[in-house]
mmCIF file of C-alpha atoms in Angstrom:
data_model
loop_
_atom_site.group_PDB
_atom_site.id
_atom_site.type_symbol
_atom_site.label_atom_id
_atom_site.label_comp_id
_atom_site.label_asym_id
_atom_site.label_seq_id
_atom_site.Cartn_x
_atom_site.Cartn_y
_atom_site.Cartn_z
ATOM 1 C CA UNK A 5 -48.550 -31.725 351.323
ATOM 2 C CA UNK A 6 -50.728 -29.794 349.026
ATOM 3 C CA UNK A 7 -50.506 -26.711 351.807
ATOM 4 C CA UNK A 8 -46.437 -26.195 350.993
ATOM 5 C CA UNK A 9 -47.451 -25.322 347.412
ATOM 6 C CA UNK A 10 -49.773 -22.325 348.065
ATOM 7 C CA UNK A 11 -47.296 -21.456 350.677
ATOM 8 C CA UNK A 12 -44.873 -20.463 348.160
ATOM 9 C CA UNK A 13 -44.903 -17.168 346.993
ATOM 10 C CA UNK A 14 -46.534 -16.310 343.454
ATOM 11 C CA UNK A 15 -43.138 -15.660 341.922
ATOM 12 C CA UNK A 16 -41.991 -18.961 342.663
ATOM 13 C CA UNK A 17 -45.457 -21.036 341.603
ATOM 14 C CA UNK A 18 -44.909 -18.860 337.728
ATOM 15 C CA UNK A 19 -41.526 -20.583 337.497
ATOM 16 C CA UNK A 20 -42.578 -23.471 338.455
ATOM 17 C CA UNK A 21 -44.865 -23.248 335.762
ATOM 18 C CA UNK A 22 -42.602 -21.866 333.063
ATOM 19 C CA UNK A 23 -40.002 -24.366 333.485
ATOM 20 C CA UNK A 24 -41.916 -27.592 332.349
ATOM 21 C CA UNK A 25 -43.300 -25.305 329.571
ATOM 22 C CA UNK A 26 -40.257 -23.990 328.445
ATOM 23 C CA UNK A 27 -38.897 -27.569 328.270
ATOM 24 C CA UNK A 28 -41.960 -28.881 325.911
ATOM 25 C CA UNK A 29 -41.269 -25.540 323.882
ATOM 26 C CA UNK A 30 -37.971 -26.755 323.624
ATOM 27 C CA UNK A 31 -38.467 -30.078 323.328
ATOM 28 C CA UNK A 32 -38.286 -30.816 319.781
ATOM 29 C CA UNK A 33 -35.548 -28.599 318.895
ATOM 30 C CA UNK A 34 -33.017 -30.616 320.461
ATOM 31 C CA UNK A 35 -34.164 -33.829 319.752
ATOM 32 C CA UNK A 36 -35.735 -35.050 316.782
ATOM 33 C CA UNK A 37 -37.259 -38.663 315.158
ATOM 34 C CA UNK A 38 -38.442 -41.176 317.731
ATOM 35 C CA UNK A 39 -38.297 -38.914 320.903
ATOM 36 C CA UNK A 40 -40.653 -36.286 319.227
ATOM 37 C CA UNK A 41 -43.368 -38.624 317.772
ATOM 38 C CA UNK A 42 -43.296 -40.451 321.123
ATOM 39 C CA UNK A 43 -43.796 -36.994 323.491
ATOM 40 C CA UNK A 44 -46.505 -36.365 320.646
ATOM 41 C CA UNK A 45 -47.973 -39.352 321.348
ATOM 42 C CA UNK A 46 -47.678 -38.780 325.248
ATOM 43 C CA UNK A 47 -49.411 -35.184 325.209
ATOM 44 C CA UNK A 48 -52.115 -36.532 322.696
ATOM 45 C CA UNK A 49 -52.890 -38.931 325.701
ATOM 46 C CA UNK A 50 -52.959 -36.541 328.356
ATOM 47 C CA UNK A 51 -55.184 -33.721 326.707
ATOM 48 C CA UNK A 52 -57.764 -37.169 326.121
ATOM 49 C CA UNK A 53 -57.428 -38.273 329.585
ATOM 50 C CA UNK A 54 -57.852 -34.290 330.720
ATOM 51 C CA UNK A 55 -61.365 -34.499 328.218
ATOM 52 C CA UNK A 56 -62.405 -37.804 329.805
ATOM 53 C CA UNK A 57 -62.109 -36.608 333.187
ATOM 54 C CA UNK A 58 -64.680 -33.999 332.919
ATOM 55 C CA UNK A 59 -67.661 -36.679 332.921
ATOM 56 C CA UNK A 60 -65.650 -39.642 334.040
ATOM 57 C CA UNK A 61 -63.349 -37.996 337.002
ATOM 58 C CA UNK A 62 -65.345 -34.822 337.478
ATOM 59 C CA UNK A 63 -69.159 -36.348 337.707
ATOM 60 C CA UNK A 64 -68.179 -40.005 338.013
ATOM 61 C CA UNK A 65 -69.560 -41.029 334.635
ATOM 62 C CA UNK A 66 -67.065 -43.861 333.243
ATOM 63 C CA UNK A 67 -67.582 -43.563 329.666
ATOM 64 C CA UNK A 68 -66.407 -46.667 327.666
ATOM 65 C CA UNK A 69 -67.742 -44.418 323.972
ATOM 66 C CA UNK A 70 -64.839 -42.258 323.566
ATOM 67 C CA UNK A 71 -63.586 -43.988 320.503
ATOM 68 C CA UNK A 72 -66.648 -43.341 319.499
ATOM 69 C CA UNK A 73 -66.016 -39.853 319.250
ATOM 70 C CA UNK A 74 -62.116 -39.806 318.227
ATOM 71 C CA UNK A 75 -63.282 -41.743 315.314
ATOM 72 C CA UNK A 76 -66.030 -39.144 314.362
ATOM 73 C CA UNK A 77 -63.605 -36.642 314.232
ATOM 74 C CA UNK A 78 -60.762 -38.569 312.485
ATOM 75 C CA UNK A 79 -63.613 -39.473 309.605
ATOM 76 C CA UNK A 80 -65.085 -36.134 310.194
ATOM 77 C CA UNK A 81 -61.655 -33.776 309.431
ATOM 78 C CA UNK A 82 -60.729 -36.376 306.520
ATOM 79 C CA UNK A 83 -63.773 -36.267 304.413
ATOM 80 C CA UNK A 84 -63.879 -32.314 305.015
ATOM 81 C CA UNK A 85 -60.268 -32.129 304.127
ATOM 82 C CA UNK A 86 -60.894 -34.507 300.544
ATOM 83 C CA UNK A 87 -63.635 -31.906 299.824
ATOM 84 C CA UNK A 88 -60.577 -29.201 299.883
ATOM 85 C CA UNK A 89 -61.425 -27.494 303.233
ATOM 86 C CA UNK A 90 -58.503 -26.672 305.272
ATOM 87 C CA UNK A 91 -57.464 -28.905 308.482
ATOM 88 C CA UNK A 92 -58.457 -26.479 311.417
ATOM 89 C CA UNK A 93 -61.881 -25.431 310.136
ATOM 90 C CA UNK A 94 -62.117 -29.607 309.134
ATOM 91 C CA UNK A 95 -61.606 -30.144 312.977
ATOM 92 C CA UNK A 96 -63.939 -27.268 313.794
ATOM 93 C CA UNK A 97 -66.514 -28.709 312.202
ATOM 94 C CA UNK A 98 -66.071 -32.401 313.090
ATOM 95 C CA UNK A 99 -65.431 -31.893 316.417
ATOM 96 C CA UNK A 100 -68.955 -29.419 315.737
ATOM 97 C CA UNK A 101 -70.602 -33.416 314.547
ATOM 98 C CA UNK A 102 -69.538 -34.813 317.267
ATOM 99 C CA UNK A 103 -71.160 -32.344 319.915
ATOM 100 C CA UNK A 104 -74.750 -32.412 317.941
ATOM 101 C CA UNK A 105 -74.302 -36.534 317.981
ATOM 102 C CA UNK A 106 -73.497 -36.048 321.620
ATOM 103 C CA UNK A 107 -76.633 -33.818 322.277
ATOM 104 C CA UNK A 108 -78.654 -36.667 320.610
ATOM 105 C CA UNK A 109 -77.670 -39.332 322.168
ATOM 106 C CA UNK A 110 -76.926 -37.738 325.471
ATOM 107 C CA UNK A 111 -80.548 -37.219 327.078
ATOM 108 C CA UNK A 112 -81.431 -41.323 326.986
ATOM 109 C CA UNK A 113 -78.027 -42.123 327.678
ATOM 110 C CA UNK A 114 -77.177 -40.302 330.796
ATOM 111 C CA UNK A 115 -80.178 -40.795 332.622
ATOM 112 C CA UNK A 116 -79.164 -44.571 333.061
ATOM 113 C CA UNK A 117 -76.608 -45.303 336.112
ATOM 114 C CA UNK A 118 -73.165 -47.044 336.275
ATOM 115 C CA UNK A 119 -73.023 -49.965 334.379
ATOM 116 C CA UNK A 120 -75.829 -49.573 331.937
ATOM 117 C CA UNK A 121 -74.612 -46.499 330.867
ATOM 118 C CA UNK A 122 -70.898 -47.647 330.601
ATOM 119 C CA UNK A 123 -72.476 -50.462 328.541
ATOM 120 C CA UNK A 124 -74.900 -47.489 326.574
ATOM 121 C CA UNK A 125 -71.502 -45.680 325.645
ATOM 122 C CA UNK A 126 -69.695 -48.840 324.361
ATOM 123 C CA UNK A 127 -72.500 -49.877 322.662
ATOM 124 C CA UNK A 128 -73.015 -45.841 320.750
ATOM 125 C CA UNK A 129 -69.265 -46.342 319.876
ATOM 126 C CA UNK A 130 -69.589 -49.516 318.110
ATOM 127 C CA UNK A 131 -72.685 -47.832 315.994
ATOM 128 C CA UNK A 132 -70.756 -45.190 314.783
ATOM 129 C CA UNK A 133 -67.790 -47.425 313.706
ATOM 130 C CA UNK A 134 -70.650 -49.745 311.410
ATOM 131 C CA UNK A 135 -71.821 -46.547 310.334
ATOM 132 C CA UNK A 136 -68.277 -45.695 309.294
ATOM 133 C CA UNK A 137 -68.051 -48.997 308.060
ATOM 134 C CA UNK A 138 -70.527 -49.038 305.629
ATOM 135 C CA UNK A 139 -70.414 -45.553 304.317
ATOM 136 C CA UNK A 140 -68.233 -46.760 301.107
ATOM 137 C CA UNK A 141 -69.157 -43.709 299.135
ATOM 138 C CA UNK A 142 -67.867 -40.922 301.570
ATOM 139 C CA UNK A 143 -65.391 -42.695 304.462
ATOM 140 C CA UNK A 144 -63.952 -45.490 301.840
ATOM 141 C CA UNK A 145 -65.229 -48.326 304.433
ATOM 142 C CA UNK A 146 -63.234 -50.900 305.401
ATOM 143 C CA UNK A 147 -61.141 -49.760 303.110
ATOM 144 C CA UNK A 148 -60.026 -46.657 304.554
ATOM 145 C CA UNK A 149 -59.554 -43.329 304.180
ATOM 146 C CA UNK A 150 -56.612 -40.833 303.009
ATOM 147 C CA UNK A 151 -55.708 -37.746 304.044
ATOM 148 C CA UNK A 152 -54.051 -35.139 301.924
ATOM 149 C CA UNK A 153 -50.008 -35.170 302.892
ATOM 150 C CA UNK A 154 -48.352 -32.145 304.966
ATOM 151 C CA UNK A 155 -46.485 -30.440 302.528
ATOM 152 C CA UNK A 156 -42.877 -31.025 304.771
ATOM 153 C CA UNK A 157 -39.754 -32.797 305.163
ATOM 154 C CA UNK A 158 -40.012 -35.833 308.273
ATOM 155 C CA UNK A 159 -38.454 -33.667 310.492
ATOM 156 C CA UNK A 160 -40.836 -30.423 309.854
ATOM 157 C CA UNK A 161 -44.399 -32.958 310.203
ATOM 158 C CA UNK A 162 -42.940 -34.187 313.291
ATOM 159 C CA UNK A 163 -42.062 -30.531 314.757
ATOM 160 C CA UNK A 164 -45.133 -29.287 313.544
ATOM 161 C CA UNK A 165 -47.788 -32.107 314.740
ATOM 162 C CA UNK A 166 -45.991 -31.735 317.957
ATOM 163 C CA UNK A 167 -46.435 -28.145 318.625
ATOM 164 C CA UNK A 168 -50.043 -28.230 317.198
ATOM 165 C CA UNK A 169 -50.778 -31.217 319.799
ATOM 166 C CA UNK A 170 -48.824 -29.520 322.452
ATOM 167 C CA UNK A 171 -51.116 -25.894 321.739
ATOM 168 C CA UNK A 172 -53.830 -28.431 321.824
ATOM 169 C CA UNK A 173 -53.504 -29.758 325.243
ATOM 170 C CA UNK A 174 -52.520 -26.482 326.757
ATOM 171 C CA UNK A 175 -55.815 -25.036 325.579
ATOM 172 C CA UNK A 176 -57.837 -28.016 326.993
ATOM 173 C CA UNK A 177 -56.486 -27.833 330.218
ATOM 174 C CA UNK A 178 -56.842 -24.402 330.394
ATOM 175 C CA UNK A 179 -61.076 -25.309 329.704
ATOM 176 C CA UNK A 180 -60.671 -28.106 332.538
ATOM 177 C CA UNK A 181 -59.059 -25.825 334.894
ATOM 178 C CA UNK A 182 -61.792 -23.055 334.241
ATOM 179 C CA UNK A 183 -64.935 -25.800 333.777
ATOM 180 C CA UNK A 184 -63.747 -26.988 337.496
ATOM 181 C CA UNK A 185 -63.848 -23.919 338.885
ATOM 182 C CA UNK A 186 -67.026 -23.275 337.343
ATOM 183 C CA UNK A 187 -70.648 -23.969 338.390
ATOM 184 C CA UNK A 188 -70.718 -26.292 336.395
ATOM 185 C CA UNK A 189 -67.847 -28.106 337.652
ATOM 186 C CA UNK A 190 -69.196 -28.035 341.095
ATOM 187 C CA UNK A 191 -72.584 -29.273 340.051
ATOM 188 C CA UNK A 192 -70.660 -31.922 338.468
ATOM 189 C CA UNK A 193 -68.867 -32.766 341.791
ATOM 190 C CA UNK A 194 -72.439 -32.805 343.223
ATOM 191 C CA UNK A 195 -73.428 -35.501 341.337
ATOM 192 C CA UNK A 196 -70.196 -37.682 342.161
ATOM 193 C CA UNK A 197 -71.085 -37.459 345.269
ATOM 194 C CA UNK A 198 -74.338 -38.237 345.742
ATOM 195 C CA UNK A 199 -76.687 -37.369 342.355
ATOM 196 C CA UNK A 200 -80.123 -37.866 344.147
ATOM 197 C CA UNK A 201 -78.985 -35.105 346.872
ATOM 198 C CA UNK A 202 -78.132 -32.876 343.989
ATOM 199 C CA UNK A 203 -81.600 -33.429 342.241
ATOM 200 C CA UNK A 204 -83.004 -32.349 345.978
ATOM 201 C CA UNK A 205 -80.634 -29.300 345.951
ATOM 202 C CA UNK A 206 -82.008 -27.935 342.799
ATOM 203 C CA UNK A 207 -79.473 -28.813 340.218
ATOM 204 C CA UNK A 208 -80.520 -30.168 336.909
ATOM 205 C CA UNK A 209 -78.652 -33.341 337.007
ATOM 206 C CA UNK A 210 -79.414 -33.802 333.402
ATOM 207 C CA UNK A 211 -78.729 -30.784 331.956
ATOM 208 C CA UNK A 212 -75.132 -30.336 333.622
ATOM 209 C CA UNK A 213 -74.119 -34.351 332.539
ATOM 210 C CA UNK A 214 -75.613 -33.313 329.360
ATOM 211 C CA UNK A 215 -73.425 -30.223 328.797
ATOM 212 C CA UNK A 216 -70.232 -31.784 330.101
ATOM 213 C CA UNK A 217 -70.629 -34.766 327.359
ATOM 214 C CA UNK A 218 -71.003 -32.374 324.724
ATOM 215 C CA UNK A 219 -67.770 -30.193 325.579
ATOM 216 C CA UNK A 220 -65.957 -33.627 325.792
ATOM 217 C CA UNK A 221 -67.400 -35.058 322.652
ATOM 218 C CA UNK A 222 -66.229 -31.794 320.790
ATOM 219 C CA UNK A 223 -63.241 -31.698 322.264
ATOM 220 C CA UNK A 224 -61.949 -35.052 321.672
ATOM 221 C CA UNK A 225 -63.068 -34.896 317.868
ATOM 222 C CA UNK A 226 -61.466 -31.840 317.498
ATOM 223 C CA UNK A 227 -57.780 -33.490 318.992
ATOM 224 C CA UNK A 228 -58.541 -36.622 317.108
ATOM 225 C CA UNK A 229 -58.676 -34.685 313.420
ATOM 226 C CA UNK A 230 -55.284 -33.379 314.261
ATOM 227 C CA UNK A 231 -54.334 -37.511 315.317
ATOM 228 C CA UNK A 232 -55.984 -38.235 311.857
ATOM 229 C CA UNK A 233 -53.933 -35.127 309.656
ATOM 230 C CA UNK A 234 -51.045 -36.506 311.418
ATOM 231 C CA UNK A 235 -51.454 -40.265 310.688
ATOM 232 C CA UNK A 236 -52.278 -39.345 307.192
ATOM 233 C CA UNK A 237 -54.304 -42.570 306.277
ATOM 234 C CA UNK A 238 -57.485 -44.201 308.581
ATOM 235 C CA UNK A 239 -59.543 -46.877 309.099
ATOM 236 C CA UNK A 240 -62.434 -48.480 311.013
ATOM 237 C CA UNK A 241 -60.934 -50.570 312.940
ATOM 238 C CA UNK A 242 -58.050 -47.861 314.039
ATOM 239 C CA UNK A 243 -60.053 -44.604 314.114
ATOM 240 C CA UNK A 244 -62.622 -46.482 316.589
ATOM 241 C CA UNK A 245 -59.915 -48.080 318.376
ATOM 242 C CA UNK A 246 -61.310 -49.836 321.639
ATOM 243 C CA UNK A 247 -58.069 -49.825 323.365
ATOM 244 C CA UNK A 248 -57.537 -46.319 323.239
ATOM 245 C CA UNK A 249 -60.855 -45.950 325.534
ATOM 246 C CA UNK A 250 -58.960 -48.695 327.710
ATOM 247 C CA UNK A 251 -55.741 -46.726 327.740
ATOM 248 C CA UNK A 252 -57.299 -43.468 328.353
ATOM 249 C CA UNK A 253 -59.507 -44.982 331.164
ATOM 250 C CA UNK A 254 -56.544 -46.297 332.815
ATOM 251 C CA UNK A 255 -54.324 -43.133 332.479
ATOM 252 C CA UNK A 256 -57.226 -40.804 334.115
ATOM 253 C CA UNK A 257 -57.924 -43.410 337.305
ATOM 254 C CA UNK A 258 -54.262 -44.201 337.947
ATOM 255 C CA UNK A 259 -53.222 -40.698 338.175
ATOM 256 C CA UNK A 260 -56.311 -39.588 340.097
ATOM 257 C CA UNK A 261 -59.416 -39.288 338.638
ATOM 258 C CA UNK A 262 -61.393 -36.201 339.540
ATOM 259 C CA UNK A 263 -58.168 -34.056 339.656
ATOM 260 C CA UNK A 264 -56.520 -31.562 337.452
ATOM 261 C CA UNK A 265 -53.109 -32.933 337.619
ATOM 262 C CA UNK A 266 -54.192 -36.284 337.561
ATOM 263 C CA UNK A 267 -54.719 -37.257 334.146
ATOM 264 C CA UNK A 268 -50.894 -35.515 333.521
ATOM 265 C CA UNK A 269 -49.379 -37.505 335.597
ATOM 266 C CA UNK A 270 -51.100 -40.891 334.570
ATOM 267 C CA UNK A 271 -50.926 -40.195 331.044
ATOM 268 C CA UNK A 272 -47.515 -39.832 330.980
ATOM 269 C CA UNK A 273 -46.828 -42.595 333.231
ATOM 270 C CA UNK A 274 -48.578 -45.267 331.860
ATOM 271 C CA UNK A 275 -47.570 -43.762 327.822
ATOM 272 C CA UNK A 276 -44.002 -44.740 329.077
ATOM 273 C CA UNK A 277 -45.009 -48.060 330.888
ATOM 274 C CA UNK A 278 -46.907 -48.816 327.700
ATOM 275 C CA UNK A 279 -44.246 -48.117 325.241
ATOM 276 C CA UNK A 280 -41.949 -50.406 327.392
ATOM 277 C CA UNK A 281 -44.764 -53.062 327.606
ATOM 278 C CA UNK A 282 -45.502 -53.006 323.871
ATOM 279 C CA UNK A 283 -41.901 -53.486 322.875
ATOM 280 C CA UNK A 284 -40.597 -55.972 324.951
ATOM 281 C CA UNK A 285 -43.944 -57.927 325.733
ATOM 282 C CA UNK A 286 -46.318 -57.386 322.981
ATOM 283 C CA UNK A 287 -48.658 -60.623 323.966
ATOM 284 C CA UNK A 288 -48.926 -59.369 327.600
ATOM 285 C CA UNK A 289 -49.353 -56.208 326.530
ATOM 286 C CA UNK A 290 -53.293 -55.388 327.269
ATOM 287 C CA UNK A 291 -52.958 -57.753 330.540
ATOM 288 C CA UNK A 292 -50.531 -56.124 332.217
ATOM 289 C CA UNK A 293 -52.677 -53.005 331.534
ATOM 290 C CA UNK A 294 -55.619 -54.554 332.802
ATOM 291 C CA UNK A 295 -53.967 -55.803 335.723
ATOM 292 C CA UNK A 296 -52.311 -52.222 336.775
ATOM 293 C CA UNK A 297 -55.931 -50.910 336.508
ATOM 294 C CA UNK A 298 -57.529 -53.425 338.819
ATOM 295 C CA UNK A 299 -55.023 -52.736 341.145
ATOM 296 C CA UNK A 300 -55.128 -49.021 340.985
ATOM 297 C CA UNK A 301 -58.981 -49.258 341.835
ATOM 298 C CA UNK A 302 -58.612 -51.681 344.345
ATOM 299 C CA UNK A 303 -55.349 -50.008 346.658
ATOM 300 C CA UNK A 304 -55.323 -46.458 344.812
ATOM 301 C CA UNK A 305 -59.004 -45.245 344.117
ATOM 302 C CA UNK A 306 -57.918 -41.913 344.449
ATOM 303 C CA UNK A 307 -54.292 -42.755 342.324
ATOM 304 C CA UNK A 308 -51.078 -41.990 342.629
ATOM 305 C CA UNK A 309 -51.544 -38.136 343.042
ATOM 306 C CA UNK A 310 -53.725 -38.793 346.072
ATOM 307 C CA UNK A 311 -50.079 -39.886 347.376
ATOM 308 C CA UNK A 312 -48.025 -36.751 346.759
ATOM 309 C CA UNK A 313 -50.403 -34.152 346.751
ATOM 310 C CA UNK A 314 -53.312 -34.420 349.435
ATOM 311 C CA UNK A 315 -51.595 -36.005 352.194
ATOM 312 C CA UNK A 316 -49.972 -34.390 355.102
ATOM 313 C CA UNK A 317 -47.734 -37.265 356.396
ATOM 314 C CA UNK A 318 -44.508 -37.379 354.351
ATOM 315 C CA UNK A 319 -44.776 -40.612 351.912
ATOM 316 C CA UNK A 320 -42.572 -43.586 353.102
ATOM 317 C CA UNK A 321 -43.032 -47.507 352.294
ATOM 318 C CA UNK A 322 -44.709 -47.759 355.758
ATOM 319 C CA UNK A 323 -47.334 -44.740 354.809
ATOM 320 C CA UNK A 324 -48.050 -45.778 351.772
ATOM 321 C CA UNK A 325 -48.881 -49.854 353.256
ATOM 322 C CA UNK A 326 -50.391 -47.651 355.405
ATOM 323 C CA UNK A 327 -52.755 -45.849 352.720
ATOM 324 C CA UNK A 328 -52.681 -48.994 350.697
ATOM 325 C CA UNK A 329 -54.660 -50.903 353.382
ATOM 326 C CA UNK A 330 -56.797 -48.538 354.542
ATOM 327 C CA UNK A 331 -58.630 -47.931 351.070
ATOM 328 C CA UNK A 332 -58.679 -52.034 350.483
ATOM 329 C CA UNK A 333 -60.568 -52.088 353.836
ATOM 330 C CA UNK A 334 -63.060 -49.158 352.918
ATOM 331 C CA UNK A 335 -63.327 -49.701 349.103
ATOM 332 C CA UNK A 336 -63.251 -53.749 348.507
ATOM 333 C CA UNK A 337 -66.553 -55.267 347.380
#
């Protein structure tokens, strides 16, 4: 089905392009409160699940440690900005901490396979919140942290955190589109596939797993300063929020992990299933998560996208039993 898209003529594919932008651009003009926050909330999601998808879609590294990182750069951009430097060099420079912590910890860590380095990640993740944690002088420690207030009425933070998050996410999935394009985006493929035939083929496993963590680890620190500016006050437990890994995780695999238009289309379907999961059934709320994951990598490996996009039969409930079945049979354990 892919194939009727680059059939259409490059006229048609730029309008089909500047229609969902124009709408975001748009957006917030015509409404305003609830409906802004929550599309900023929905596009903050998306650019992390485009981030994650360079190690953990692109090279088939699930990374469990990217709270890790969002919380380096929400400490990061706050400290910098109670020292009187301005927000955007603040994230510069965190999400700069984050990629030298990533180059550290990177060579030991991404030599180990599947599990023990999912396990590795969690485990970095947890360090850096202690270290938060007990850093009373400088992050306030369990405690927390403030951030200096935007200068604006409600309605102005709200326009203004969404058009920074919406830049934001435009620019990283400009860097996704251009790193899979890239050698290094077929190197990472490479390694997906089969790493020890990519060692044989001459590529530097190492080097090109190392590289993608540290463009993910800067770029997620740099986001989560503006998610830190925007919630104006922070602490441990929320700027190294485990269940924003979770969330993320889920977003990236249930879209279609690997693709460009993958973690779009999960983030902003399971943002919405969320939001209606959180407010009517708060208790369930992480199982039914957890349950639409399993599933996902059980009958979906390749997620929803894999439906729409890749397939040349035209999707009906018998093709998709159809596709259902066929990747229980070939993927179940």
């Amino acid at each position: 089905m892919i194939s009727k898209y680059r059939g259409l003529k490059p006229v048609f594919r730029y309008i089909l392009l500047a229609l969902p932008i124009a709408f975001l651009i748009l957006y917030p003009t015509v409404l305003h409160g609830y409906p802004v926050r929550l599309a900023t909330t929905i596009i903050m999601y998306v650019t992390f699940s485009q981030i994650w998808n360079i190690l953990g879609g692109f090279a088939g590294y699930l990374s469990l440690g990217l709270m890790g990182f969002i919380g380096v750069g929400a400490y990061g951009t706050g400290v910098l900005m109670n020292m009187g430097i301005n927000v955007y060099i603040s994230m510069f420079l965190a999400g700069c901490l984050a990629a030298v912590i990533a180059a550290v910890i990177g060579l030991p860590i991404l030599r180990l396979k599947s599990g023990y380095f999912m396990v590795a990640t969690f485990a970095v993740a947890f360090v850096l919140r202690e270290i938060a944690s007990n850093m009373n002088t400088i992050t306030g420690g369990g405690s927390g942290l403030a951030l200096p207030l935007i200068d604006m009425p409600i309605e102005g933070i709200n326009r203004y955190i969404y058009y920074a998050m919406l830049l934001m996410a435009i620019v990283v999935t400009f860097i996704c589109i251009r790193i899979s394009k890239s050698s290094l985006g077929y190197g990472l493929r490479a390694i997906k596939e089969n790493e020890d035939a990519a060692n044989v083929l001459g590529i530097n496993t190492t080097v090109y797993k190392s590289v993608a963590f540290i463009i993910s680890s800067f770029l997620v620190a740099t986001i989560a300063g503006m998610y830190a500016y925007w919630l104006t006050f922070i602490d441990p437990l929320s700027a190294f929020d485990s269940n924003m890994s979770i969330l993320i995780i889920t977003m990236t695999m249930v879209g279609g992990a690997g693709t460009l238009i993958g973690p779009i289309v999960g983030g902003i379907l399971i943002s919405l299933v969320s939001e209606v999961i959180w407010s009517n059934f708060l208790e369930l709320h992480k199982g039914i998560l957890g349950i639409v994951l399993i599933a996902t990598v059980i009958f979906l490996p390749n997620g929803i996208v894999d439906l729409f996009l890749y397939r040349e039969e035209k999707l009906t409930w018998k093709t998709l039993g159809k596709v259902i079945r066929e990747n229980y049979e070939k993927y179940r354990l």
